[in-house]
Coordinates of C-alpha atoms and ligand atoms in Angstrom, one line a residue:
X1 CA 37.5 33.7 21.0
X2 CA 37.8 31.2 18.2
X3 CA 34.6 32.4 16.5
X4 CA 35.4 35.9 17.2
X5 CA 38.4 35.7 15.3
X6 CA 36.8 33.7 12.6
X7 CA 33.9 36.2 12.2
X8 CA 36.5 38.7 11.7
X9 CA 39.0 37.1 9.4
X10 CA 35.5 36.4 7.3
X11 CA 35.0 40.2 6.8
X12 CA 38.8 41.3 6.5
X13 CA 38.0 38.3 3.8
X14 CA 35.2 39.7 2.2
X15 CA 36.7 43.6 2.0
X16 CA 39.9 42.2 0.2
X17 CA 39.0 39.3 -1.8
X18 CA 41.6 37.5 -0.2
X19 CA 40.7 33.7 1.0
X20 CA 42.0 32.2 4.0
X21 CA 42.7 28.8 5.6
X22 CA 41.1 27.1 8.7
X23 CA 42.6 23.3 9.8
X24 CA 40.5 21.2 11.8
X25 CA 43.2 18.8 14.1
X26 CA 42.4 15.7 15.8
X27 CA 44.7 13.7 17.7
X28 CA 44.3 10.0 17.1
X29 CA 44.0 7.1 19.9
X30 CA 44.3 10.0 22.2
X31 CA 41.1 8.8 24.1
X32 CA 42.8 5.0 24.4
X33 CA 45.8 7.2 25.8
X34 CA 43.4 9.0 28.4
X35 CA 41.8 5.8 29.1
X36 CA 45.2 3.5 29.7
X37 CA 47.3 6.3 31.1
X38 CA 44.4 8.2 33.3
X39 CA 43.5 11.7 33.1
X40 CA 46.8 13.6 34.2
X41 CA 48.8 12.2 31.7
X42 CA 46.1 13.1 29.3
X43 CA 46.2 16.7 30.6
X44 CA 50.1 17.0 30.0
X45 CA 49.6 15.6 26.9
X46 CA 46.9 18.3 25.4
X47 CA 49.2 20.5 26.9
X48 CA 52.3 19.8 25.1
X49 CA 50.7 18.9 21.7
X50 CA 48.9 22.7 21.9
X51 CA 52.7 24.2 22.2
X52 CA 54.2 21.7 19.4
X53 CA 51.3 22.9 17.5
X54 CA 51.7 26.7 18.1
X55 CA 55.3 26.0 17.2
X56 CA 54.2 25.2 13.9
X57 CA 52.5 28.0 13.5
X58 CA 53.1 32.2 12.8
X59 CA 52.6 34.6 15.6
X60 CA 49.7 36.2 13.6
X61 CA 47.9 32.5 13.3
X62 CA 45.3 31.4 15.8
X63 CA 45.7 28.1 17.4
X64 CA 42.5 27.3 19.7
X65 CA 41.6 24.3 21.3
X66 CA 38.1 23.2 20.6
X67 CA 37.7 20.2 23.0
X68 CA 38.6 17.4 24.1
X69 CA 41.6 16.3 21.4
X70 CA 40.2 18.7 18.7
X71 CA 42.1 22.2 17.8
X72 CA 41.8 24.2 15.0
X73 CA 44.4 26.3 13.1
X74 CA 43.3 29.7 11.4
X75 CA 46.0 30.9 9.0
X76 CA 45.0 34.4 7.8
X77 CA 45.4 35.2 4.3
X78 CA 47.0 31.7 3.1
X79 CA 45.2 29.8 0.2
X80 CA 48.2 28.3 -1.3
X81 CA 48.7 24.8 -1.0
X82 CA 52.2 24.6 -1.1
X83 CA 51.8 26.9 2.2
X84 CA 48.9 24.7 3.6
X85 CA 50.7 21.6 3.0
X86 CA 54.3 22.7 5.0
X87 CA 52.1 24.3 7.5
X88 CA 49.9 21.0 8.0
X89 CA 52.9 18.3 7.8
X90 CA 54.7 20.1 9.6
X91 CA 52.1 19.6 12.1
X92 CA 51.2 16.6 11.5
X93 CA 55.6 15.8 12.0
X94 CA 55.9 17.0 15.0
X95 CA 52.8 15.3 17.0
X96 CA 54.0 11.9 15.8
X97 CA 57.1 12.4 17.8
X98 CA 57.2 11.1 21.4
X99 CA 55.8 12.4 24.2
X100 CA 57.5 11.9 27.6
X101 CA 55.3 12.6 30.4
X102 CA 55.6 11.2 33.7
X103 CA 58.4 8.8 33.0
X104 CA 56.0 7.1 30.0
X105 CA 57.0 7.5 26.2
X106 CA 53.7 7.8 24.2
X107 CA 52.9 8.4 20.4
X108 CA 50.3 9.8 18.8
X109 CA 49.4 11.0 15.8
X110 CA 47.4 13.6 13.9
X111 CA 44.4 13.9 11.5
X112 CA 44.1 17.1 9.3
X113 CA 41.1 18.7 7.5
X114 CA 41.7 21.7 5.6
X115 CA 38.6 24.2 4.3
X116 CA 39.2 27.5 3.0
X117 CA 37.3 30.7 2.9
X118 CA 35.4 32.1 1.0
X119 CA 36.1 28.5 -1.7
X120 CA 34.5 26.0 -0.1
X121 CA 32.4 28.3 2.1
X122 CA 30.7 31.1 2.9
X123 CA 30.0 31.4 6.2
X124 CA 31.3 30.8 9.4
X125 CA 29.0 27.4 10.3
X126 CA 30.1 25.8 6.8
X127 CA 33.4 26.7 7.2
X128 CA 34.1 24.9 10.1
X129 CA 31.8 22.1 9.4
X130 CA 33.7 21.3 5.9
X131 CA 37.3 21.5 7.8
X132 CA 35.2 19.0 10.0
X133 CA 34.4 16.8 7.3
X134 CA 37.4 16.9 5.6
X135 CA 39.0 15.6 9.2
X136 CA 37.0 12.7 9.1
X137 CA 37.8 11.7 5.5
X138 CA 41.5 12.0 6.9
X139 CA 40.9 9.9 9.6
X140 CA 39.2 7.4 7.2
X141 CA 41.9 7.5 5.1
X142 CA 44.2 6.0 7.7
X143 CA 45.2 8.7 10.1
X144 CA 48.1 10.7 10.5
X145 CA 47.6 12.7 7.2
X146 CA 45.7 16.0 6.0
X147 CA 42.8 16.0 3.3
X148 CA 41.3 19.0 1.9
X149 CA 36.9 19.3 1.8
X150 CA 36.3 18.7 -1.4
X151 CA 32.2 18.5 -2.6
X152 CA 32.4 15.0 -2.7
X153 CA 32.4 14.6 0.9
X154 CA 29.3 16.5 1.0
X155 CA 27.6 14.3 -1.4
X156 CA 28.8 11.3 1.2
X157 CA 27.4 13.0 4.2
X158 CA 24.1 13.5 2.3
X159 CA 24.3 9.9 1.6
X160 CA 24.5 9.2 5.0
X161 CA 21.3 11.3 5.8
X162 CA 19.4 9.3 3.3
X163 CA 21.0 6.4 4.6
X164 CA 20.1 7.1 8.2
X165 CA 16.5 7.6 7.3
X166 CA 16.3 4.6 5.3
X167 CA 17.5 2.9 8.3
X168 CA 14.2 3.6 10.4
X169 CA 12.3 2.2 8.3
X170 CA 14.4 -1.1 7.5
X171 CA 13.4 -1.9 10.9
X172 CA 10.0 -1.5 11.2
X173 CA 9.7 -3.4 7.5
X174 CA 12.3 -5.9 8.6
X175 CA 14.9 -5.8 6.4
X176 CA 17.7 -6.7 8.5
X177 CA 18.3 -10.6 8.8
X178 CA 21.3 -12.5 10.1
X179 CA 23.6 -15.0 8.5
X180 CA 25.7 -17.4 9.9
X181 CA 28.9 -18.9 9.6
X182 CA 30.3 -22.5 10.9
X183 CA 32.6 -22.5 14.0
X184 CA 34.4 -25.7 13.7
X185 CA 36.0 -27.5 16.7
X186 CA 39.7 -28.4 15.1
X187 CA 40.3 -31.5 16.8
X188 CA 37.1 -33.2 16.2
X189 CA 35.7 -31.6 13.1
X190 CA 32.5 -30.8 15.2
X191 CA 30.3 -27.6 14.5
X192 CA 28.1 -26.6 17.2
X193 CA 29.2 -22.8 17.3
X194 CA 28.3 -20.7 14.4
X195 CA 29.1 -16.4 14.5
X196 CA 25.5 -14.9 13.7
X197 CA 26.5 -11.9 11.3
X198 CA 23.9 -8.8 10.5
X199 CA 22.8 -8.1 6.8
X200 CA 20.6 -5.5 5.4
X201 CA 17.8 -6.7 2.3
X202 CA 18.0 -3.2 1.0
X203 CA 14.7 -2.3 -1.5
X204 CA 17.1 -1.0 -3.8
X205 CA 20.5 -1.0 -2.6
X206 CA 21.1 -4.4 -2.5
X207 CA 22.4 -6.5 -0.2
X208 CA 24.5 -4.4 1.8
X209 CA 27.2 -5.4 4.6
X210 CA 27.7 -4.7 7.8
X211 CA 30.6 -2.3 6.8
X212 CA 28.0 -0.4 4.5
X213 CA 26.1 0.3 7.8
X214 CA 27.4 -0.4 11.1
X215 CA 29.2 2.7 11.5
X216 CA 26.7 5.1 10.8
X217 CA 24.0 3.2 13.0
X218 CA 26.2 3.3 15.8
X219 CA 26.8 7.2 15.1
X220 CA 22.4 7.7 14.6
X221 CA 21.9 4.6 17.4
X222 CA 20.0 2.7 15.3
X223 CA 22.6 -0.1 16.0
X224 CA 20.6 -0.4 19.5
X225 CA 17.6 -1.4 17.7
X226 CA 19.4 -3.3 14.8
X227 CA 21.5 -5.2 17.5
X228 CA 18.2 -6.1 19.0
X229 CA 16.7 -7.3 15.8
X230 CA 20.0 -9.5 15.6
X231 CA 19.6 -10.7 19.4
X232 CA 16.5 -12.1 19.0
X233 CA 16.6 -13.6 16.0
X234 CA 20.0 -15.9 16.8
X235 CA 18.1 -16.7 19.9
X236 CA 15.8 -18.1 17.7
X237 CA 18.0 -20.2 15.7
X238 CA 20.0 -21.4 18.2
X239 CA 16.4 -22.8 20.2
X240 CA 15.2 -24.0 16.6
X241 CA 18.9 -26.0 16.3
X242 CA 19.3 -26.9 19.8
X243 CA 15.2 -28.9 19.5
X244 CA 16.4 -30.2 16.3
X245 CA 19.0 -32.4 18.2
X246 CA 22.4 -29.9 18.0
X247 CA 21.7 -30.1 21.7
X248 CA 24.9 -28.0 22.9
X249 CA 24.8 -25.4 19.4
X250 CA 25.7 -21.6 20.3
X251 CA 25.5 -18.3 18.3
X252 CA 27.5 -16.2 18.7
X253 CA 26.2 -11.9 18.7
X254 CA 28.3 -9.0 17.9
X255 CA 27.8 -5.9 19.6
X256 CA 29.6 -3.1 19.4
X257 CA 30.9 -0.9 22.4
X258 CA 27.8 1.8 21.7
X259 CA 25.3 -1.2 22.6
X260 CA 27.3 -1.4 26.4
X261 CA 27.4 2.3 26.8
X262 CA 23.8 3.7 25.4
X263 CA 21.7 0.5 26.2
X264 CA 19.8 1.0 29.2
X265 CA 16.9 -1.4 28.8
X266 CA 16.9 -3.6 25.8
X267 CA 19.4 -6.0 27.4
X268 CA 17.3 -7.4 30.2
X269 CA 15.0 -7.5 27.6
X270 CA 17.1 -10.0 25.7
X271 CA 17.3 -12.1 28.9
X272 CA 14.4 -12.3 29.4
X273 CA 13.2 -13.3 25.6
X274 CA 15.5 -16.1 25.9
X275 CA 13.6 -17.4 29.0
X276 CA 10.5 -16.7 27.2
X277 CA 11.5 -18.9 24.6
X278 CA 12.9 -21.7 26.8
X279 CA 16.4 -21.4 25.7
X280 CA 19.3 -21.5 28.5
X281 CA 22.3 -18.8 28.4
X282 CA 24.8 -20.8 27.7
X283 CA 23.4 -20.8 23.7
X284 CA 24.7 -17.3 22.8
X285 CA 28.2 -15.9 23.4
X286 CA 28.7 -12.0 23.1
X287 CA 31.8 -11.1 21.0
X288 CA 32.8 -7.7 22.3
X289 CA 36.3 -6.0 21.3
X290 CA 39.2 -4.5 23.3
X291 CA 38.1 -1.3 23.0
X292 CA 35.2 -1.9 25.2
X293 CA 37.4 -3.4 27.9
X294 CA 39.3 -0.5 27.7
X295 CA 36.6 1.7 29.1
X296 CA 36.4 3.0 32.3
X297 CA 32.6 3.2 33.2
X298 CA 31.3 0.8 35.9
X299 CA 28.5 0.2 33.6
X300 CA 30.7 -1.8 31.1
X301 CA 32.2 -4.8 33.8
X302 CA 28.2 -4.4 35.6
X303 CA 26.6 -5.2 32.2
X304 CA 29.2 -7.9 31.4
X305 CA 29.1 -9.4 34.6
X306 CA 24.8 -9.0 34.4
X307 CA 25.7 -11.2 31.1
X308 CA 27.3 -13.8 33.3
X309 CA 25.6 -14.3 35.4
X310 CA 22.8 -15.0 32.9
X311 CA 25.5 -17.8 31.4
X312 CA 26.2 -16.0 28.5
X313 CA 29.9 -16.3 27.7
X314 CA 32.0 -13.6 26.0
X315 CA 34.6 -13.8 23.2
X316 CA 37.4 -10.8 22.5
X317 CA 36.2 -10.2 19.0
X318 CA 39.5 -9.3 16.5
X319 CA 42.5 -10.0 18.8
X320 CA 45.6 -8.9 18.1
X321 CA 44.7 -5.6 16.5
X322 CA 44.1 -3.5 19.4
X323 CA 45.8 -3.4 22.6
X324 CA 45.7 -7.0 23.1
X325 CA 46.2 -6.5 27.0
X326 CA 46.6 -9.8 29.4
X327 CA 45.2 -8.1 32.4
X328 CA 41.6 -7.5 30.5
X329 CA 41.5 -11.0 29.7
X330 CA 42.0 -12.1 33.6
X331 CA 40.2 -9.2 34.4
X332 CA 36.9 -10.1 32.9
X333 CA 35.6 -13.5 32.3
X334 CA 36.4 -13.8 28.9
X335 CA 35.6 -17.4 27.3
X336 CA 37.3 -17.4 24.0
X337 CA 39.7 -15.2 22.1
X338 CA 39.0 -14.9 18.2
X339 CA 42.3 -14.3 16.3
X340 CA 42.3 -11.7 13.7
X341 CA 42.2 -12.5 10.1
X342 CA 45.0 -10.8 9.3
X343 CA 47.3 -13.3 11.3
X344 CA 45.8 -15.8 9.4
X345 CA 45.6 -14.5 6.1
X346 CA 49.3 -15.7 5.6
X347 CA 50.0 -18.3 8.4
X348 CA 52.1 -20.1 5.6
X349 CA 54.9 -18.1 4.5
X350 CA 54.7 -15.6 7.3
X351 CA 56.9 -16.9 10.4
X352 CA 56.4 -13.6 12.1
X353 CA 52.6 -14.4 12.5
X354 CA 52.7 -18.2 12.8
X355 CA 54.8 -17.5 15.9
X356 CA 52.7 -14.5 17.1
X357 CA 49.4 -17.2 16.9
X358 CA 50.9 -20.1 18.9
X359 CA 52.1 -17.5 21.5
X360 CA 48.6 -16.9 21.7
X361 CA 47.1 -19.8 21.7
X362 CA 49.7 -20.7 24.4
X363 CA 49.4 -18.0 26.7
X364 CA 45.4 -18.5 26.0
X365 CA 45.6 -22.1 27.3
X366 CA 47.1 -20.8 30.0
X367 CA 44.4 -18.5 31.4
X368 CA 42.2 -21.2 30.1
X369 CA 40.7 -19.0 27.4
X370 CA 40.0 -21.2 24.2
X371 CA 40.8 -20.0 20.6
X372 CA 38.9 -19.6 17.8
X373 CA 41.3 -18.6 14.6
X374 CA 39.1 -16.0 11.7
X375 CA 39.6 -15.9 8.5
X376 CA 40.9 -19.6 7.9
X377 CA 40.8 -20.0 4.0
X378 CA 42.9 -22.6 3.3
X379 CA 43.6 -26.5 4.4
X380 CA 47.2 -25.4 5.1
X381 CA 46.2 -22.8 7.2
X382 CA 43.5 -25.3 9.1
X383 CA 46.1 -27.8 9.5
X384 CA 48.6 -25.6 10.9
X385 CA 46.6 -24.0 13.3
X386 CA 45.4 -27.9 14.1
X387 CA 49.1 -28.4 15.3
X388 CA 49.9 -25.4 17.4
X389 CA 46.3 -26.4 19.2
X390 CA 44.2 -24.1 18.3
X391 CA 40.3 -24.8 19.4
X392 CA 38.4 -23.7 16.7
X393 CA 38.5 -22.5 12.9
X394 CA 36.3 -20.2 11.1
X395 CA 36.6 -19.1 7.7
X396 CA 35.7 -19.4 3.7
X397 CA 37.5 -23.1 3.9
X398 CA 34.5 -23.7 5.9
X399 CA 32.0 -22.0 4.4
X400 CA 31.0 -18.2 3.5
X401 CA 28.4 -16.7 6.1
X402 CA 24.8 -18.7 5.0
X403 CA 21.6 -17.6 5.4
X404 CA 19.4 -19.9 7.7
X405 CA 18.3 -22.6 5.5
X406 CA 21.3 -23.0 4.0
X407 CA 23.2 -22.9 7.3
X408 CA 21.1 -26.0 8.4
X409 CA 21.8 -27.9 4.8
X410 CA 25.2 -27.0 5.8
X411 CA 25.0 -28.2 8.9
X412 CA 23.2 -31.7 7.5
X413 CA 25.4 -32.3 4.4
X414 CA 28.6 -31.2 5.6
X415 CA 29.7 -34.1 8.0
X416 CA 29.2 -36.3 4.4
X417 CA 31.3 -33.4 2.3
X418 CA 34.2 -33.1 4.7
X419 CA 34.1 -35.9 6.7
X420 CA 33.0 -33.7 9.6
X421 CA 31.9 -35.4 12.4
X422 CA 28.5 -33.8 13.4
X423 CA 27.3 -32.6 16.9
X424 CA 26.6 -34.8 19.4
X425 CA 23.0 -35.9 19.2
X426 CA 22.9 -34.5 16.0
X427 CA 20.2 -36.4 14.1
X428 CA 22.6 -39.1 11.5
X429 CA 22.4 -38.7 7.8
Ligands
C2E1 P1 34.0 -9.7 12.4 O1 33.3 -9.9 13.7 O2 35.4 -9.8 12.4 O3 33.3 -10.8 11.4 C1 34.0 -11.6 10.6 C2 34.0 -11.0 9.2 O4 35.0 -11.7 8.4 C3 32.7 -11.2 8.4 O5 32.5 -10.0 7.6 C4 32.9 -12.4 7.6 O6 32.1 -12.5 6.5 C5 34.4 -12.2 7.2 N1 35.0 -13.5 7.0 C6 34.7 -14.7 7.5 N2 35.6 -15.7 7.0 C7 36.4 -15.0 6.2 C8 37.5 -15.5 5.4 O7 37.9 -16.7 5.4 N3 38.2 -14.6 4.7 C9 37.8 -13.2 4.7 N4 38.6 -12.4 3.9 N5 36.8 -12.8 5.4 C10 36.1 -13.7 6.2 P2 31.1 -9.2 7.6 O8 29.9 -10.1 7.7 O9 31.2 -8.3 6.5 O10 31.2 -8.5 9.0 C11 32.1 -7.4 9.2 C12 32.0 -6.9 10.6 O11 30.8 -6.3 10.9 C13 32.2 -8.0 11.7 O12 33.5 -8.3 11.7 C14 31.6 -7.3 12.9 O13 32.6 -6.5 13.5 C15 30.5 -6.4 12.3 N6 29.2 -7.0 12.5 C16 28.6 -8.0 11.9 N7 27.4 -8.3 12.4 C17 27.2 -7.4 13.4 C18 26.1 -7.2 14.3 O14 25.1 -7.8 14.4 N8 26.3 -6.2 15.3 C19 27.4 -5.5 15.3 N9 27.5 -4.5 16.3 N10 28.5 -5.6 14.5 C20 28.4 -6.6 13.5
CA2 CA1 32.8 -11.0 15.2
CA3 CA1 36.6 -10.6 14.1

């Protein structure tokens, strides 16, 4: 019916030279809702935003749902912004209320793109693709707000294509490598943990980050292939550091919830290079996020628990930003918790957080889950985190993620720079 009506208000369009409006909605964090709440309160919900939505709206408007959290809005004959804007925040007002649904309050919040006819488009495909578009660059704003397609976000999505195609070939010609970045025990001053993180030796590019790439290889699932890359080659640092006498190192491996839920081969693979290459499970811990917990397919806890059994521990990656849920962490045999950055960014004027981290690290201790603190930058913030008990520290007071070689200089030269006692069996200097 939606298309119908769209191919019609494109040739009413057309006859009268008049333009007209289509919004492209999507709820956000509905799907953690769904997943936390189940399926009937999802149902309900849907159900209620459509009405607050169609409340919004004028009798001759179209509200349709498209699927799953995604609706769209024609409004016929409106190209005015000031219109658009008390159309979409209104919107946009009344989903961020709560929603009370069997005895839970709930909020949510909306995302808006906005694309009108016949300006930004000329057919019907375009049309709804821009609105689309300029969804996404809502969403990537920071939620909650409305953006209008503007050609810019077509020259980003044709940077993604190029992207994406450079991509394939970065693997084959190996341009992916991994650098890594100290762990340090707090107590001791030991390193013999270090986070393996993913960079790309673009031709011409540059050096690009895992934020210039992750995202979209996860969207093409390249990131199976590049997670693979990243697998092995940790493996083969921590065997190369473990033979040179750091006889208990581990690297840690992020992967990202797509590499649980697309990966239907590769990982037994990656068990069984590191029994090709002699090197037990215990040398590489998986950090994995909340999010992942948070889904319900048997596959997730039978590929984790497959992990296990292999000795492999897991870290919850970025704690404290998500749901940050107790029962996951008993749940699934998590090892360590890695505190996000952004309670430590300011650990020394901000009581809020310093009290927030050594809950943590309590409550941590008492599931025996150890603690590993991000984004430590300065000695303040390594000595207070020190007192409250926190295991380990990683950060730029440290050291800044290092390629290989360096990482080893590091590892030699650092128990002389900071006094740091070195890994046991670690060869003297
Ligand atoms: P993350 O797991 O939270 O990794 C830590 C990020 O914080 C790294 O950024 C690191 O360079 C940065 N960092 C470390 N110490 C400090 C500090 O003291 N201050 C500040 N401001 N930042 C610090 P990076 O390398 O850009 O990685 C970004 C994210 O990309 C990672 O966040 C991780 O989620 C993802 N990522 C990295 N490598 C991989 C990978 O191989 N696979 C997957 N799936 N994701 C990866
Ligand atoms: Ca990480
Ligand atoms: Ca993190």
């Amino acid at each position: 019916m939606l298309y119908d009506r769209l191919a019609l208000e494109i040739k009413k369009s057309n006859r009268t030279h008049t333009p007209f409006t289509l919004l492209f909605i999507d709820l956000d964090n509905f799907k953690e809702v769904n997943d936390s709440l189940g399926h009937d309160y999802g149902d309900s919900l849907l159900k209620e935003a459509a009405s607050r939505i169609q409340e919004c709206t004028r009798e001759s408007d179209m509200v349709a749902r498209l699927g799953g959290d995604e609706f769209t809005v024609i409004l016929p004959e409106v190209s005015e912004e000031l219109v658009i804007e008390r159309i979409a925040n209104d919107i946009i007002k009344s989903l961020a209320k709560p929603f009370y649904e069997h005895d839970e309050k709930m909020y949510i919040s909306a995302s808006i793109g906005v694309s009108m006819y016949s300006v930004d488009a000329n057919d019907l495909a375009t049309l709804l693709k821009n609105a689309d578009q300029a969804m996404y660059s809502a969403k990537n704003a920071g939620r909650n707000q409305l953006a209008y397609f503007t050609p810019d976000l077509q020259t980003s999505l044709i940077h993604r294509i190029r992207l994406s195609h450079e991509m394939r070939e970065a693997l084959s010609k190996q341009q992916f490598f991994v650098e890594y970045q100290p762990i340090v025990e707090l107590s001791s001053n030991r390193i013999y943990k270090a986070e393996g993180l993913v960079r790309w030796a673009h031709p011409f590019r540059g050096l690009l980050l895992p934020s210039e790439f992750i995202s979209l290889a996860e969207d093409n699932g390249l990131i199976l292939e590049i997670g693979d890359q990243v697998f092995k080659e940790a493996a083969n640092q921590a065997k190369k550091l473990r033979d040179s006498g750091y006889s208990d190192f581990q690297i840690t491996v992020n992967k990202s919830p797509i590499q649980f839920l697309r990966d239907d081969f590769l990982y037994k693979a990656q068990m069984e290079f590191m029994q090709k290459i002699g090197l037990s499970g215990d040398a590489i811990v998986l950090e994995i996020t909340e999010g992942l917990l948070l889904q319900t397919q048997p596959i997730v806890a039978e590929k984790l628990a497959y992990f296990n059994s292999n000795g492999i521990e897991l870290a919850l990656d970025d704690f404290g930003t998500g749901y940050s849920s107790l029962s996951y962490l008993k749940k699934f045999e998590i090892e360590y918790i890695k505190i996000d950055r952004a309670f430590v960014c300011d650990l020394e004027i901000n009581e809020a957080n310093k009290s927030i981290v050594e809950a943590v690290i309590v409550m941590a201790h008492k599931l025996g889950i150890k603690v590993i603190a991000e984004g430590v930058e300065t000695v303040e913030q390594k000595d207070i985190l020190a007192g409250m008990g926190c295991d380990f520290g990683q950060g730029y007071f440290f050291a800044r993620p290092l390629s290989s070689e360096k990482f080893e200089e590091y590892l030699r030269f650092a128990g002389e720079l900071f006094g740091f006692c070195q890994t046991r069996g670690a060869p003297k200097v």
